[in-house]
mmCIF file of C-alpha atoms in Angstrom:
data_model
loop_
_atom_site.group_PDB
_atom_site.id
_atom_site.type_symbol
_atom_site.label_atom_id
_atom_site.label_comp_id
_atom_site.label_asym_id
_atom_site.label_seq_id
_atom_site.Cartn_x
_atom_site.Cartn_y
_atom_site.Cartn_z
ATOM 1 C CA MET Z 1 58.884 209.353 141.297
ATOM 2 C CA SER Z 2 55.997 209.544 138.821
ATOM 3 C CA THR Z 3 53.435 212.317 138.917
ATOM 4 C CA VAL Z 4 50.074 211.227 140.275
ATOM 5 C CA GLU Z 5 47.109 211.763 137.989
ATOM 6 C CA PRO Z 6 44.165 211.697 140.426
ATOM 7 C CA GLY Z 7 41.152 209.759 139.266
ATOM 8 C CA ALA Z 8 42.826 208.344 136.154
ATOM 9 C CA ALA Z 9 40.989 205.116 136.882
ATOM 10 C CA THR Z 10 37.305 205.100 137.767
ATOM 11 C CA SER Z 11 37.906 203.031 140.893
ATOM 12 C CA GLY Z 12 40.538 205.531 142.058
ATOM 13 C CA LEU Z 13 38.144 208.447 141.625
ATOM 14 C CA VAL Z 14 35.347 206.689 143.497
ATOM 15 C CA ASP Z 15 37.666 205.660 146.320
ATOM 16 C CA ARG Z 16 38.976 209.199 146.694
ATOM 17 C CA VAL Z 17 35.448 210.631 146.834
ATOM 18 C CA LYS Z 18 34.456 208.132 149.513
ATOM 19 C CA SER Z 19 37.576 208.707 151.577
ATOM 20 C CA ILE Z 20 37.445 212.522 151.558
ATOM 21 C CA LEU Z 21 33.769 212.425 152.590
ATOM 22 C CA LEU Z 22 34.044 209.745 155.270
ATOM 23 C CA LYS Z 23 37.622 210.171 156.516
ATOM 24 C CA PRO Z 24 38.533 213.795 155.771
ATOM 25 C CA SER Z 25 41.396 214.216 158.254
ATOM 26 C CA ALA Z 26 43.380 211.167 157.144
ATOM 27 C CA THR Z 27 42.594 211.806 153.480
ATOM 28 C CA TRP Z 28 43.792 215.422 153.614
ATOM 29 C CA ASP Z 29 47.103 214.207 155.050
ATOM 30 C CA GLN Z 30 47.437 211.815 152.114
ATOM 31 C CA ILE Z 31 46.480 214.511 149.589
ATOM 32 C CA ALA Z 32 49.029 216.933 151.041
ATOM 33 C CA ALA Z 33 51.873 214.560 150.175
ATOM 34 C CA GLU Z 34 50.697 213.679 146.656
ATOM 35 C CA PRO Z 35 52.585 215.218 143.717
ATOM 36 C CA VAL Z 36 50.135 216.455 141.075
ATOM 37 C CA THR Z 37 49.913 218.626 137.993
ATOM 38 C CA VAL Z 38 47.247 221.204 137.239
ATOM 39 C CA GLY Z 39 46.196 219.263 134.150
ATOM 40 C CA GLY Z 40 46.138 215.964 135.993
ATOM 41 C CA LEU Z 41 43.989 217.345 138.806
ATOM 42 C CA PHE Z 42 41.511 218.862 136.364
ATOM 43 C CA LYS Z 43 41.305 215.793 134.122
ATOM 44 C CA GLY Z 44 41.304 213.209 136.874
ATOM 45 C CA TYR Z 45 39.097 214.830 139.505
ATOM 46 C CA ILE Z 46 37.720 218.323 138.935
ATOM 47 C CA ILE Z 47 36.230 217.791 135.476
ATOM 48 C CA PRO Z 48 34.545 214.416 136.201
ATOM 49 C CA LEU Z 49 32.932 215.702 139.389
ATOM 50 C CA SER Z 50 32.065 219.089 137.899
ATOM 51 C CA LEU Z 51 30.015 217.260 135.276
ATOM 52 C CA ILE Z 52 27.655 215.721 137.825
ATOM 53 C CA ALA Z 53 25.397 218.727 138.451
ATOM 54 C CA PRO Z 54 25.187 219.994 134.827
ATOM 55 C CA VAL Z 55 24.451 216.502 133.465
ATOM 56 C CA ALA Z 56 21.962 215.687 136.241
ATOM 57 C CA GLY Z 57 20.299 219.069 135.767
ATOM 58 C CA LEU Z 58 20.167 218.546 132.000
ATOM 59 C CA ILE Z 59 18.473 215.171 132.379
ATOM 60 C CA GLY Z 60 16.135 216.418 135.083
ATOM 61 C CA SER Z 61 15.019 219.453 133.076
ATOM 62 C CA LEU Z 62 14.437 217.474 129.880
ATOM 63 C CA VAL Z 63 12.656 214.549 131.567
ATOM 64 C CA PHE Z 64 10.734 216.243 134.376
ATOM 65 C CA GLY Z 65 10.860 219.919 133.414
ATOM 66 C CA HIS Z 66 10.679 222.908 135.750
ATOM 67 C CA GLY Z 67 7.797 224.123 137.861
ATOM 68 C CA GLY Z 68 5.338 222.653 140.324
ATOM 69 C CA PHE Z 69 1.698 222.118 141.276
ATOM 70 C CA GLY Z 70 1.121 220.235 138.040
ATOM 71 C CA VAL Z 71 2.286 223.196 135.940
ATOM 72 C CA THR Z 72 5.668 222.489 134.356
ATOM 73 C CA PHE Z 73 7.639 223.541 131.328
ATOM 74 C CA LYS Z 74 10.469 221.756 129.585
ATOM 75 C CA PRO Z 75 13.256 223.691 127.904
ATOM 76 C CA SER Z 76 14.321 222.936 124.367
ATOM 77 C CA ILE Z 77 17.146 220.434 124.001
ATOM 78 C CA GLN Z 78 19.347 223.179 122.588
ATOM 79 C CA GLY Z 79 18.532 225.563 125.436
ATOM 80 C CA ALA Z 80 19.115 222.898 128.085
ATOM 81 C CA LEU Z 81 22.435 221.915 126.519
ATOM 82 C CA ILE Z 82 23.636 225.514 126.366
ATOM 83 C CA SER Z 83 22.697 226.028 130.007
ATOM 84 C CA ALA Z 84 24.512 222.847 131.059
ATOM 85 C CA VAL Z 85 27.661 223.752 129.121
ATOM 86 C CA VAL Z 86 27.735 227.279 130.547
ATOM 87 C CA ASP Z 87 27.241 225.992 134.099
ATOM 88 C CA PHE Z 88 30.011 223.438 133.615
ATOM 89 C CA ALA Z 89 32.473 225.955 132.154
ATOM 90 C CA MET Z 90 31.808 228.593 134.808
ATOM 91 C CA GLY Z 91 32.172 225.945 137.494
ATOM 92 C CA LEU Z 92 35.678 225.114 136.286
ATOM 93 C CA VAL Z 93 36.583 228.788 136.187
ATOM 94 C CA GLY Z 94 35.219 229.208 139.714
ATOM 95 C CA VAL Z 95 37.421 226.403 141.080
ATOM 96 C CA TYR Z 96 40.545 227.895 139.560
ATOM 97 C CA VAL Z 97 39.762 231.433 140.739
ATOM 98 C CA LEU Z 98 39.058 230.132 144.237
ATOM 99 C CA SER Z 99 42.431 228.373 144.265
ATOM 100 C CA LEU Z 100 44.151 231.665 143.407
ATOM 101 C CA ILE Z 101 42.371 233.347 146.311
ATOM 102 C CA ILE Z 102 43.325 230.535 148.682
ATOM 103 C CA ASP Z 103 46.951 230.895 147.606
ATOM 104 C CA ALA Z 104 46.952 234.687 147.885
ATOM 105 C CA LEU Z 105 45.429 234.674 151.382
ATOM 106 C CA ALA Z 106 47.767 232.056 152.830
ATOM 107 C CA PRO Z 107 50.470 234.459 154.158
ATOM 108 C CA THR Z 108 47.804 236.638 155.780
ATOM 109 C CA PHE Z 109 46.874 233.724 158.036
ATOM 110 C CA GLY Z 110 50.397 232.484 158.701
ATOM 111 C CA GLY Z 111 50.400 229.948 155.887
ATOM 112 C CA GLN Z 112 52.655 229.258 152.915
ATOM 113 C CA LYS Z 113 51.823 230.172 149.330
ATOM 114 C CA ASP Z 114 51.716 227.119 147.084
ATOM 115 C CA ARG Z 115 49.654 227.259 143.896
ATOM 116 C CA LEU Z 116 49.284 223.480 143.505
ATOM 117 C CA GLN Z 117 48.367 222.887 147.130
ATOM 118 C CA ALA Z 118 45.788 225.679 146.867
ATOM 119 C CA LEU Z 119 44.272 224.013 143.807
ATOM 120 C CA LYS Z 120 44.077 220.741 145.726
ATOM 121 C CA VAL Z 121 42.163 222.497 148.507
ATOM 122 C CA ALA Z 122 39.740 224.122 146.063
ATOM 123 C CA ALA Z 123 39.231 220.814 144.242
ATOM 124 C CA TYR Z 124 38.843 218.317 147.042
ATOM 125 C CA SER Z 125 36.901 220.562 149.433
ATOM 126 C CA GLY Z 126 34.235 220.903 146.734
ATOM 127 C CA THR Z 127 33.610 217.151 146.637
ATOM 128 C CA ALA Z 128 30.461 217.178 148.771
ATOM 129 C CA ALA Z 129 28.881 220.006 146.754
ATOM 130 C CA TRP Z 130 29.674 218.274 143.462
ATOM 131 C CA VAL Z 131 28.328 214.899 144.572
ATOM 132 C CA ALA Z 132 25.151 216.518 145.929
ATOM 133 C CA GLY Z 133 24.492 217.788 142.401
ATOM 134 C CA ILE Z 134 23.218 214.311 141.481
ATOM 135 C CA PHE Z 135 19.916 215.168 143.184
ATOM 136 C CA LEU Z 136 19.146 217.610 140.349
ATOM 137 C CA ILE Z 137 18.201 214.588 138.269
ATOM 138 C CA PHE Z 138 14.920 214.083 140.172
ATOM 139 C CA PRO Z 139 13.052 217.192 141.462
ATOM 140 C CA PRO Z 140 11.588 215.600 144.647
ATOM 141 C CA LEU Z 141 15.158 214.944 145.851
ATOM 142 C CA ILE Z 142 16.546 218.426 145.220
ATOM 143 C CA PHE Z 143 16.184 219.356 148.893
ATOM 144 C CA LEU Z 144 18.975 216.852 149.637
ATOM 145 C CA MET Z 145 21.449 219.105 147.808
ATOM 146 C CA VAL Z 146 21.878 220.848 151.160
ATOM 147 C CA LEU Z 147 24.213 217.968 151.999
ATOM 148 C CA GLY Z 148 26.727 219.752 149.776
ATOM 149 C CA LEU Z 149 27.299 222.209 152.638
ATOM 150 C CA TYR Z 150 29.593 219.553 154.093
ATOM 151 C CA SER Z 151 32.176 221.045 151.718
ATOM 152 C CA PHE Z 152 32.604 223.941 154.165
ATOM 153 C CA TYR Z 153 33.839 221.532 156.797
ATOM 154 C CA LEU Z 154 36.150 219.804 154.298
ATOM 155 C CA LEU Z 155 37.618 223.227 153.556
ATOM 156 C CA TYR Z 156 38.162 223.911 157.266
ATOM 157 C CA LYS Z 157 40.016 220.603 157.684
ATOM 158 C CA GLY Z 158 42.107 220.958 154.520
ATOM 159 C CA LEU Z 159 43.411 224.518 154.726
ATOM 160 C CA PRO Z 160 45.779 224.089 157.703
ATOM 161 C CA ARG Z 161 47.120 220.792 156.375
ATOM 162 C CA LEU Z 162 47.879 221.895 152.822
ATOM 163 C CA MET Z 163 48.556 225.623 153.243
ATOM 164 C CA LYS Z 164 50.515 225.187 156.522
ATOM 165 C CA THR Z 165 48.271 227.575 158.434
ATOM 166 C CA PRO Z 166 48.511 227.477 162.255
ATOM 167 C CA GLN Z 167 45.457 225.755 163.698
ATOM 168 C CA ASP Z 168 44.492 228.846 165.696
ATOM 169 C CA LYS Z 169 44.185 230.806 162.452
ATOM 170 C CA ALA Z 170 42.341 228.122 160.485
ATOM 171 C CA THR Z 171 38.931 229.508 161.404
ATOM 172 C CA GLY Z 172 39.678 233.001 160.113
ATOM 173 C CA TYR Z 173 41.240 231.576 156.958
ATOM 174 C CA THR Z 174 38.182 229.411 156.349
ATOM 175 C CA ALA Z 175 35.893 232.385 156.882
ATOM 176 C CA ALA Z 176 37.779 234.485 154.356
ATOM 177 C CA VAL Z 177 37.762 231.723 151.746
ATOM 178 C CA VAL Z 178 34.053 230.985 152.209
ATOM 179 C CA VAL Z 179 33.234 234.675 151.834
ATOM 180 C CA ALA Z 180 35.283 234.649 148.618
ATOM 181 C CA ALA Z 181 33.376 231.559 147.444
ATOM 182 C CA ILE Z 182 30.053 233.311 148.111
ATOM 183 C CA VAL Z 183 31.161 236.327 146.098
ATOM 184 C CA ILE Z 184 32.381 234.070 143.268
ATOM 185 C CA GLY Z 185 28.990 232.350 143.287
ATOM 186 C CA VAL Z 186 27.217 235.688 143.001
ATOM 187 C CA LEU Z 187 29.457 236.758 140.127
ATOM 188 C CA VAL Z 188 28.892 233.456 138.318
ATOM 189 C CA GLY Z 189 25.151 234.005 138.743
ATOM 190 C CA ILE Z 190 25.463 237.460 137.210
ATOM 191 C CA LEU Z 191 27.351 236.074 134.230
ATOM 192 C CA THR Z 192 25.127 233.048 133.619
ATOM 193 C CA SER Z 193 21.603 234.308 134.307
ATOM 194 C CA PRO Z 194 20.121 237.316 132.483
ATOM 195 C CA LEU Z 195 17.290 237.373 135.028
ATOM 196 C CA GLN Z 196 19.629 237.875 137.980
ATOM 197 C CA ARG Z 197 20.666 241.431 138.777
ATOM 198 C CA ILE Z 198 22.643 241.043 142.004
ATOM 199 C CA GLY Z 199 25.591 243.466 142.118
ATOM 200 C CA LEU Z 200 28.350 244.203 144.562
ATOM 201 C CA ALA Z 201 27.449 247.892 144.953
ATOM 202 C CA ASP Z 202 24.251 249.910 145.163
ATOM 203 C CA ARG Z 203 23.425 251.167 141.683
ATOM 204 C CA GLY Z 204 19.882 252.432 142.115
ATOM 205 C CA PRO Z 205 16.422 250.950 142.716
ATOM 206 C CA ALA Z 206 16.687 248.348 139.948
ATOM 207 C CA ALA Z 207 20.087 247.123 141.025
ATOM 208 C CA GLY Z 208 20.928 244.620 143.733
ATOM 209 C CA THR Z 209 23.132 244.766 146.784
ATOM 210 C CA ILE Z 210 25.064 242.170 148.738
ATOM 211 C CA SER Z 211 26.983 242.425 151.953
ATOM 212 C CA VAL Z 212 28.669 239.779 154.035
ATOM 213 C CA GLY Z 213 28.351 240.525 157.718
ATOM 214 C CA GLY Z 214 28.551 244.266 157.042
ATOM 215 C CA LYS Z 215 31.898 243.778 155.242
ATOM 216 C CA SER Z 216 33.190 241.855 158.233
ATOM 217 C CA VAL Z 217 32.912 238.344 159.621
ATOM 218 C CA ASP Z 218 32.154 237.557 163.258
ATOM 219 C CA LEU Z 219 35.057 235.201 163.841
ATOM 220 C CA SER Z 220 33.973 234.394 167.387
ATOM 221 C CA GLU Z 221 30.659 233.145 166.043
ATOM 222 C CA LEU Z 222 32.429 231.235 163.298
ATOM 223 C CA GLU Z 223 34.750 229.693 165.879
ATOM 224 C CA ALA Z 224 31.736 228.382 167.762
ATOM 225 C CA GLN Z 225 30.258 227.063 164.514
ATOM 226 C CA SER Z 226 33.491 225.349 163.495
ATOM 227 C CA LYS Z 227 33.692 223.552 166.833
ATOM 228 C CA ARG Z 228 30.147 222.318 166.329
ATOM 229 C CA LEU Z 229 31.020 221.184 162.811
ATOM 230 C CA GLU Z 230 34.052 219.279 164.057
ATOM 231 C CA ALA Z 231 31.930 217.445 166.598
ATOM 232 C CA ILE Z 232 29.274 216.645 163.991
ATOM 233 C CA SER Z 233 31.893 215.435 161.510
ATOM 234 C CA LYS Z 234 33.367 213.063 164.087
ATOM 235 C CA GLN Z 235 29.896 211.705 164.726
ATOM 236 C CA ILE Z 236 29.377 211.201 160.998
ATOM 237 C CA GLU Z 237 32.713 209.409 160.604
ATOM 238 C CA SER Z 238 31.885 207.109 163.523
ATOM 239 C CA GLY Z 239 28.367 206.414 162.275
ATOM 240 C CA LYS Z 240 26.785 208.227 165.235
ATOM 241 C CA ALA Z 241 25.347 211.241 163.425
ATOM 242 C CA PRO Z 242 22.106 212.699 164.848
ATOM 243 C CA GLU Z 243 19.055 210.960 163.448
ATOM 244 C CA ALA Z 244 16.621 213.049 161.455
ATOM 245 C CA ILE Z 245 13.147 213.497 162.893
ATOM 246 C CA ALA Z 246 10.808 210.853 161.470
ATOM 247 C CA PRO Z 247 8.729 212.101 158.519
ATOM 248 C CA ASP Z 248 5.535 211.022 160.296
ATOM 249 C CA VAL Z 249 6.424 213.441 163.097
ATOM 250 C CA LEU Z 250 7.172 216.270 160.676
ATOM 251 C CA LYS Z 251 3.828 215.886 158.932
ATOM 252 C CA THR Z 252 2.032 216.700 162.184
ATOM 253 C CA PHE Z 253 3.379 220.233 161.799
ATOM 254 C CA LEU Z 254 1.417 220.711 158.568
ATOM 255 C CA PRO Z 255 -2.009 222.113 159.552
ATOM 256 C CA ALA Z 256 -5.254 221.280 157.786
ATOM 257 C CA ALA Z 257 -5.432 224.834 156.435
ATOM 258 C CA VAL Z 258 -3.078 227.804 156.059
ATOM 259 C CA ALA Z 259 -3.854 231.416 155.069
ATOM 260 C CA GLY Z 260 -7.343 230.406 153.899
ATOM 261 C CA TYR Z 261 -6.026 227.523 151.768
ATOM 262 C CA ASP Z 262 -7.211 223.968 152.480
ATOM 263 C CA ARG Z 263 -4.790 221.048 152.482
ATOM 264 C CA THR Z 264 -5.468 218.634 149.607
ATOM 265 C CA GLU Z 265 -2.299 216.499 149.596
ATOM 266 C CA LEU Z 266 0.144 215.216 152.213
ATOM 267 C CA THR Z 267 3.361 213.290 151.465
ATOM 268 C CA THR Z 268 6.571 212.362 153.307
ATOM 269 C CA SER Z 269 10.064 211.248 152.296
ATOM 270 C CA SER Z 270 13.469 210.517 153.825
ATOM 271 C CA GLY Z 271 16.968 209.634 152.680
ATOM 272 C CA GLY Z 272 20.647 210.476 152.939
ATOM 273 C CA ALA Z 273 24.204 209.459 152.153
ATOM 274 C CA GLY Z 274 27.599 209.249 153.790
ATOM 275 C CA GLY Z 275 26.118 209.009 157.284
ATOM 276 C CA VAL Z 276 24.122 212.239 156.848
ATOM 277 C CA ASN Z 277 20.358 211.779 156.749
ATOM 278 C CA GLY Z 278 17.340 213.973 156.196
ATOM 279 C CA SER Z 279 13.554 213.806 156.123
ATOM 280 C CA GLN Z 280 10.707 215.873 154.732
ATOM 281 C CA ALA Z 281 6.958 216.321 154.970
ATOM 282 C CA GLU Z 282 5.032 218.188 152.286
ATOM 283 C CA GLY Z 283 1.506 219.506 152.051
ATOM 284 C CA VAL Z 284 -0.292 221.032 149.070
ATOM 285 C CA TYR Z 285 -2.940 223.651 149.853
ATOM 286 C CA THR Z 286 -5.501 225.053 147.422
ATOM 287 C CA LYS Z 287 -7.946 227.983 147.270
ATOM 288 C CA GLY Z 288 -9.685 228.421 143.948
ATOM 289 C CA GLU Z 289 -6.949 228.605 141.308
ATOM 290 C CA GLY Z 290 -4.266 229.320 143.905
ATOM 291 C CA ARG Z 291 -1.919 226.668 145.288
ATOM 292 C CA ILE Z 292 0.746 226.598 147.976
ATOM 293 C CA ARG Z 293 3.222 223.782 148.502
ATOM 294 C CA LEU Z 294 4.452 223.848 152.105
ATOM 295 C CA THR Z 295 7.411 221.694 153.162
ATOM 296 C CA VAL Z 296 9.170 221.002 156.440
ATOM 297 C CA THR Z 297 12.635 219.476 155.996
ATOM 298 C CA ASP Z 298 14.889 218.150 158.734
ATOM 299 C CA LEU Z 299 18.453 218.566 157.492
ATOM 300 C CA GLY Z 300 19.760 216.219 160.169
ATOM 301 C CA ALA Z 301 23.513 216.475 160.697
ATOM 302 C CA ALA Z 302 23.756 218.798 157.703
ATOM 303 C CA GLY Z 303 21.875 221.406 159.737
ATOM 304 C CA ALA Z 304 25.104 222.239 161.561
ATOM 305 C CA LEU Z 305 26.678 222.986 158.192
ATOM 306 C CA ALA Z 306 23.795 225.290 157.310
ATOM 307 C CA GLY Z 307 24.568 227.070 160.567
ATOM 308 C CA LEU Z 308 27.945 228.058 159.152
ATOM 309 C CA VAL Z 309 26.230 229.907 156.307
ATOM 310 C CA ASN Z 310 23.883 231.520 158.817
ATOM 311 C CA ALA Z 311 26.911 232.785 160.783
ATOM 312 C CA PHE Z 312 28.010 234.953 157.848
ATOM 313 C CA ASN Z 313 24.807 236.991 158.042
ATOM 314 C CA VAL Z 314 24.646 237.119 154.238
ATOM 315 C CA GLN Z 315 22.181 239.701 152.917
ATOM 316 C CA SER Z 316 21.222 240.358 149.311
ATOM 317 C CA SER Z 317 18.399 241.871 147.303
ATOM 318 C CA SER Z 318 17.599 242.304 143.632
ATOM 319 C CA GLU Z 319 14.647 243.592 141.631
ATOM 320 C CA SER Z 320 13.952 243.758 137.899
ATOM 321 C CA ASP Z 321 10.934 243.543 135.552
ATOM 322 C CA GLY Z 322 8.429 242.961 138.330
ATOM 323 C CA LYS Z 323 10.477 240.198 139.927
ATOM 324 C CA TYR Z 324 12.484 240.406 143.134
ATOM 325 C CA GLU Z 325 14.681 238.242 145.350
ATOM 326 C CA LYS Z 326 15.800 238.822 148.949
ATOM 327 C CA ILE Z 327 18.032 237.001 151.415
ATOM 328 C CA GLY Z 328 18.392 238.133 155.018
ATOM 329 C CA LYS Z 329 17.335 237.500 158.590
ATOM 330 C CA VAL Z 330 13.910 237.828 160.175
ATOM 331 C CA ASP Z 331 13.650 237.340 163.941
ATOM 332 C CA GLY Z 332 17.207 235.990 163.897
ATOM 333 C CA ARG Z 333 16.427 233.290 161.326
ATOM 334 C CA MET Z 334 17.874 233.174 157.808
ATOM 335 C CA THR Z 335 15.139 233.721 155.192
ATOM 336 C CA GLN Z 336 14.967 233.753 151.421
ATOM 337 C CA GLU Z 337 12.114 235.065 149.304
ATOM 338 C CA SER Z 338 11.473 235.549 145.618
ATOM 339 C CA TYR Z 339 8.349 236.693 143.808
ATOM 340 C CA ASP Z 340 7.064 237.386 140.311
ATOM 341 C CA ARG Z 341 4.318 239.982 140.699
ATOM 342 C CA GLU Z 342 2.865 239.514 137.228
ATOM 343 C CA ALA Z 343 2.660 235.717 137.414
ATOM 344 C CA LYS Z 344 1.787 235.772 141.139
ATOM 345 C CA ARG Z 345 4.333 233.056 141.661
ATOM 346 C CA GLY Z 346 6.879 232.965 144.467
ATOM 347 C CA GLN Z 347 8.728 231.212 147.256
ATOM 348 C CA TYR Z 348 9.518 231.952 150.904
ATOM 349 C CA SER Z 349 11.775 229.826 153.119
ATOM 350 C CA VAL Z 350 13.082 230.011 156.684
ATOM 351 C CA LEU Z 351 16.009 228.184 158.321
ATOM 352 C CA VAL Z 352 14.773 227.202 161.789
ATOM 353 C CA GLY Z 353 17.102 226.279 164.621
ATOM 354 C CA GLU Z 354 19.945 225.688 162.128
ATOM 355 C CA ARG Z 355 18.306 222.322 161.574
ATOM 356 C CA PHE Z 356 14.957 222.669 159.787
ATOM 357 C CA MET Z 357 14.060 224.296 156.483
ATOM 358 C CA VAL Z 358 10.475 225.509 156.212
ATOM 359 C CA ALA Z 359 9.505 226.573 152.683
ATOM 360 C CA ALA Z 360 6.333 227.685 150.920
ATOM 361 C CA GLU Z 361 6.046 227.855 147.123
ATOM 362 C CA GLY Z 362 2.966 229.376 145.576
ATOM 363 C CA GLU Z 363 1.096 229.760 142.296
ATOM 364 C CA GLY Z 364 -1.627 232.406 142.306
ATOM 365 C CA ALA Z 365 -0.736 233.252 145.908
ATOM 366 C CA SER Z 366 0.546 236.488 147.425
ATOM 367 C CA MET Z 367 3.830 236.791 149.315
ATOM 368 C CA ASP Z 368 1.788 237.518 152.443
ATOM 369 C CA ASP Z 369 0.051 234.160 151.950
ATOM 370 C CA LEU Z 370 3.408 232.375 151.629
ATOM 371 C CA LYS Z 371 4.785 234.028 154.761
ATOM 372 C CA ALA Z 372 1.612 233.148 156.657
ATOM 373 C CA ALA Z 373 1.966 229.540 155.506
ATOM 374 C CA THR Z 374 5.495 229.220 156.895
ATOM 375 C CA ALA Z 375 4.421 230.910 160.139
ATOM 376 C CA ALA Z 376 1.646 228.321 160.516
ATOM 377 C CA ILE Z 377 4.360 225.690 161.044
ATOM 378 C CA THR Z 378 5.216 227.508 164.319
ATOM 379 C CA PRO Z 379 9.051 227.625 164.227
ATOM 380 C CA ALA Z 380 9.324 227.572 168.041
ATOM 381 C CA ARG Z 381 7.680 224.115 168.094
ATOM 382 C CA LEU Z 382 10.258 222.795 165.637
ATOM 383 C CA GLU Z 383 13.123 224.210 167.678
ATOM 384 C CA ALA Z 384 11.688 222.520 170.764
ATOM 385 C CA LEU Z 385 12.063 219.115 169.070
ATOM 386 C CA VAL Z 386 15.854 219.296 169.262
ATOM 387 C CA LYS Z 387 16.185 221.343 172.436
ATOM 388 C CA GLY Z 388 14.439 218.772 174.600
#
């Protein structure tokens, strides 16, 4: 019997991507029985898909640049290439390290150690995240990268099938692996960005800290989340996924003025893939030289996947050279904020009802202004849209 080289032909790669996204259960069963080699899996699947985000990001940065509110900068070709190569290389390392963790944890959750099967899980569960990287090519579509969270559900479905874990222990296994993936992501950020100072231990006022659920994971909460994800996935596979709120409805949540800034622009957009849809309304507010871009995004079915991240109660903070970043919960909602005090530039976002993302980005605006802008959306009104 010959050894399968996944994705050796373009059509085979495309078909596998479609099948794992749309029919994960049946596809995992097929993957479990396939003989592979480490080299074949990297060459035929991991490397081609790992290239999507770095290449899309390279093109997007060189063509459109970075920034907002009409103020953008474009990196040098050399700088953009170096960044893309580093991201690509670290991504490959991350997949392999994650596979080692999956293999090492298997016996703890009643599974069987198998290095190749673990690599399959790490590779194929990342499909949604890799494919979502294509949205880096065009800045207005970057919000759709949240669809990559579907990879968490792919992981949950693949672990018991390939690592022979009892179904009643699949949730805990998934939780442990996702926590490991979060930590790997933080470490990759430390290695690839000189501006990021997030550490795994408190090292003083200039250092960062990160904890995942206080060094523990609420498995009962995760169990509830996984059941929701399974229901959502079945709806997606059957073409009955929840419809995103119409953009024209979302734009009614953007007031004429926020925090003393008057609205000068109002736009809407919608889109999706693989049965998962989303929509967004965006307003631009100005006051003198200051600008705030306020967005309301309905993640649609992907909101349930964001809920899985919320269940981990991830908290982090970092500060260096007048810049800081924080992730945590405020009033039970996951929030993220970052600010450059010297440039008076920052961002504040809130996950509302595990369905909506409300975000404010500002130039020449204070963090208090950005927080006031997101509060003007009135999160309780958004939550009422899906509770009714």
